[in-house]
Amino acid sequence: MIKKELKALGIDLLVNGTSTGTKWFGQGEKITSFSPVDGKSIGQVSSSTRKDYDKVLQAAESAKKVWADIPAPKRGEIVRQFGDKLRELKDVLGKLVSYEMGKSYQEGLGEVQEMIDICDFAVGQSRQLYGFTIHSERPSHRMYEQYHPLGIVGIISAFNFPVAVWSWNAALALICGDVIIWKGSEKTPLCAVACQKILADVLKANKLPEGISSLVTGDAEVGKWLAEDKRIALVSATGSTRMGKQVAVTVANRLGRSLLELGGNNAIIVTPQADLKMTIIGAVFGAVGTAGQRCTSTRRLIIHKDIYEQVKKSLTDAYKQIKIGDPLNTKNHMGPLIDTDAVQNYLVAIDKIKAEGGTLLVKGGVLKGKGYESECYVQPVIAEVENSYEIVQTETFAPILYLIKYEGEVENAIALQNQVAQGLSSAIMTTNLREAELFLSQNGSDCGIANVNIGTSGAEIGGAFGGEKETGGGRESGSDSWKAYMRRQTNTINYSTSLPLAQGIKFDL
């Protein structure tokens, strides 16, 4: 089904179950990629052994000085070429993303567009890696701050955005003068191979060292190698809070840097002044888009009691219209979960909802029969719950939406929203200016992302992406996120004929 796309991406050999044989993909055990769309094997990638990993690090060490010495705008030119290649291959790469991960084809195309957008952003940023000039207290002295490349950046990405999140890190790290080593998800290895191949071709065409961008494949053990390696200045990790804590402790133990983008437990507050048509659209897409497997998926709707029944009815009616099936069929709204383990977690969550006293308004269940042979397709769930339930406090990567009622002023809803361990994305639906501003104030949402009259999903690359609390505190993508990939240096230049000391200290010889 996907052979034509793999061939167009230059990785058609993988369809036959063989490794490409390049140093990026290793000589270890084979990882078979199964599509959650139909359960069929797409191909295999050889995992990285420790020997393979060390070869990749040696290549990165060799390449980092060459790459750092190239002026930043010239590095931006390489990223521009990468973005142009992504434009050429958008349709086929988007289809691979959809087929290997299970998200809708439209979302697959959107993910590749995110890659293109961050390349465009990074190209402009390559001419704006600004430092600061500072007035010295000493006469005939000049102070300034500048930024230098870190060296080697390790990137650990998750299955749910198998290409876009890597590109957020890769594009910025590259224009900052860093070389990159990527450990993609073992659940979506072909997406990682495809992206690495595209970027490697650009580097080769420009006669640049291969070690500027490398890929290692495998399970959590390979990620552990990255976290433990003192040669890697920064490890950027996207995934669960549990995984992020392990990475953070390991990297901190060697006094390295980590950039963490972890779990979300995202809520939309719906006030009596909300535009309910917009609310329903935002909530449904936020809850079922990517089958609830976004870190920004809408998990909770916190609804004022005066409109609770109206919103509940509109939502349950809307869920009756959701079409579930092959994500490459554009008539379908929702595809499968990533694998049967995810389905099991979904079923366990439903049991916990019932055990804690929740009411299932849309009961869910695993879909069977023609078109659902992979056993990864499920019905989305709507449940009435209390915010304090243990299961509600947990991030479940599945299309489960919790309805929570609030009374009184919007401050009460904000308090409920903030009463979870995670702090990634949040939203309020209201046409009341006071409510919107309270939500965005210092005493409002405690999340890294706070939206008004849009949902919790769908961040643009121009803004910094990330969250607080157990979401990890990292920021990727836009704004001044580039600073995470560089080291800051303060410089003082004395152009006088004497040596005055700071703070007026006298030290005469």
mmCIF file of C-alpha atoms in Angstrom, residues 19-28 45-63 180-182 193 196-197 200 203 208-217 222 225:
data_model
loop_
_atom_site.group_PDB
_atom_site.id
_atom_site.type_symbol
_atom_site.label_atom_id
_atom_site.label_comp_id
_atom_site.label_asym_id
_atom_site.label_seq_id
_atom_site.Cartn_x
_atom_site.Cartn_y
_atom_site.Cartn_z
ATOM 1 C CA SER A 19 18.440 -2.642 6.293
ATOM 2 C CA THR A 20 19.674 0.179 4.123
ATOM 3 C CA GLY A 21 23.127 -0.767 5.354
ATOM 4 C CA THR A 22 24.159 2.789 6.208
ATOM 5 C CA LYS A 23 25.770 3.695 9.489
ATOM 6 C CA TRP A 24 22.672 5.548 10.702
ATOM 7 C CA PHE A 25 20.519 2.479 11.101
ATOM 8 C CA GLY A 26 22.804 0.023 12.843
ATOM 9 C CA GLN A 27 23.578 -3.658 12.728
ATOM 10 C CA GLY A 28 21.515 -4.823 15.695
ATOM 11 C CA VAL A 45 15.045 -1.218 10.315
ATOM 12 C CA SER A 46 18.130 -2.569 12.044
ATOM 13 C CA SER A 47 18.527 -1.208 15.559
ATOM 14 C CA SER A 48 21.738 0.420 16.727
ATOM 15 C CA THR A 49 24.258 -1.557 18.746
ATOM 16 C CA ARG A 50 26.538 0.171 21.222
ATOM 17 C CA LYS A 51 29.295 -0.110 18.614
ATOM 18 C CA ASP A 52 27.050 1.605 16.044
ATOM 19 C CA TYR A 53 26.229 4.323 18.557
ATOM 20 C CA ASP A 54 29.894 5.023 19.271
ATOM 21 C CA LYS A 55 30.602 5.317 15.526
ATOM 22 C CA VAL A 56 27.803 7.864 15.217
ATOM 23 C CA LEU A 57 29.239 9.869 18.140
ATOM 24 C CA GLN A 58 32.685 9.814 16.559
ATOM 25 C CA ALA A 59 31.233 11.140 13.304
ATOM 26 C CA ALA A 60 29.383 13.859 15.226
ATOM 27 C CA GLU A 61 32.529 14.863 17.124
ATOM 28 C CA SER A 62 34.406 15.112 13.845
ATOM 29 C CA ALA A 63 31.689 17.175 12.155
ATOM 30 C CA ILE A 180 22.336 16.484 15.942
ATOM 31 C CA ILE A 181 21.794 12.844 16.849
ATOM 32 C CA TRP A 182 18.205 11.649 16.723
ATOM 33 C CA VAL A 193 14.614 6.968 8.376
ATOM 34 C CA GLN A 196 17.198 11.436 7.993
ATOM 35 C CA LYS A 197 17.565 10.358 4.352
ATOM 36 C CA ALA A 200 21.456 13.523 4.524
ATOM 37 C CA LEU A 203 24.191 17.600 3.296
ATOM 38 C CA LEU A 208 29.169 18.579 4.088
ATOM 39 C CA PRO A 209 30.063 15.878 6.641
ATOM 40 C CA GLU A 210 27.456 13.175 7.224
ATOM 41 C CA GLY A 211 27.965 13.489 10.966
ATOM 42 C CA ILE A 212 26.139 16.815 11.066
ATOM 43 C CA SER A 213 22.907 14.804 11.315
ATOM 44 C CA SER A 214 22.695 11.192 12.458
ATOM 45 C CA LEU A 215 20.027 8.716 13.455
ATOM 46 C CA VAL A 216 20.208 5.953 16.031
ATOM 47 C CA THR A 217 17.382 3.467 16.329
ATOM 48 C CA VAL A 222 19.438 3.705 23.174
ATOM 49 C CA TRP A 225 22.966 6.052 26.064
#
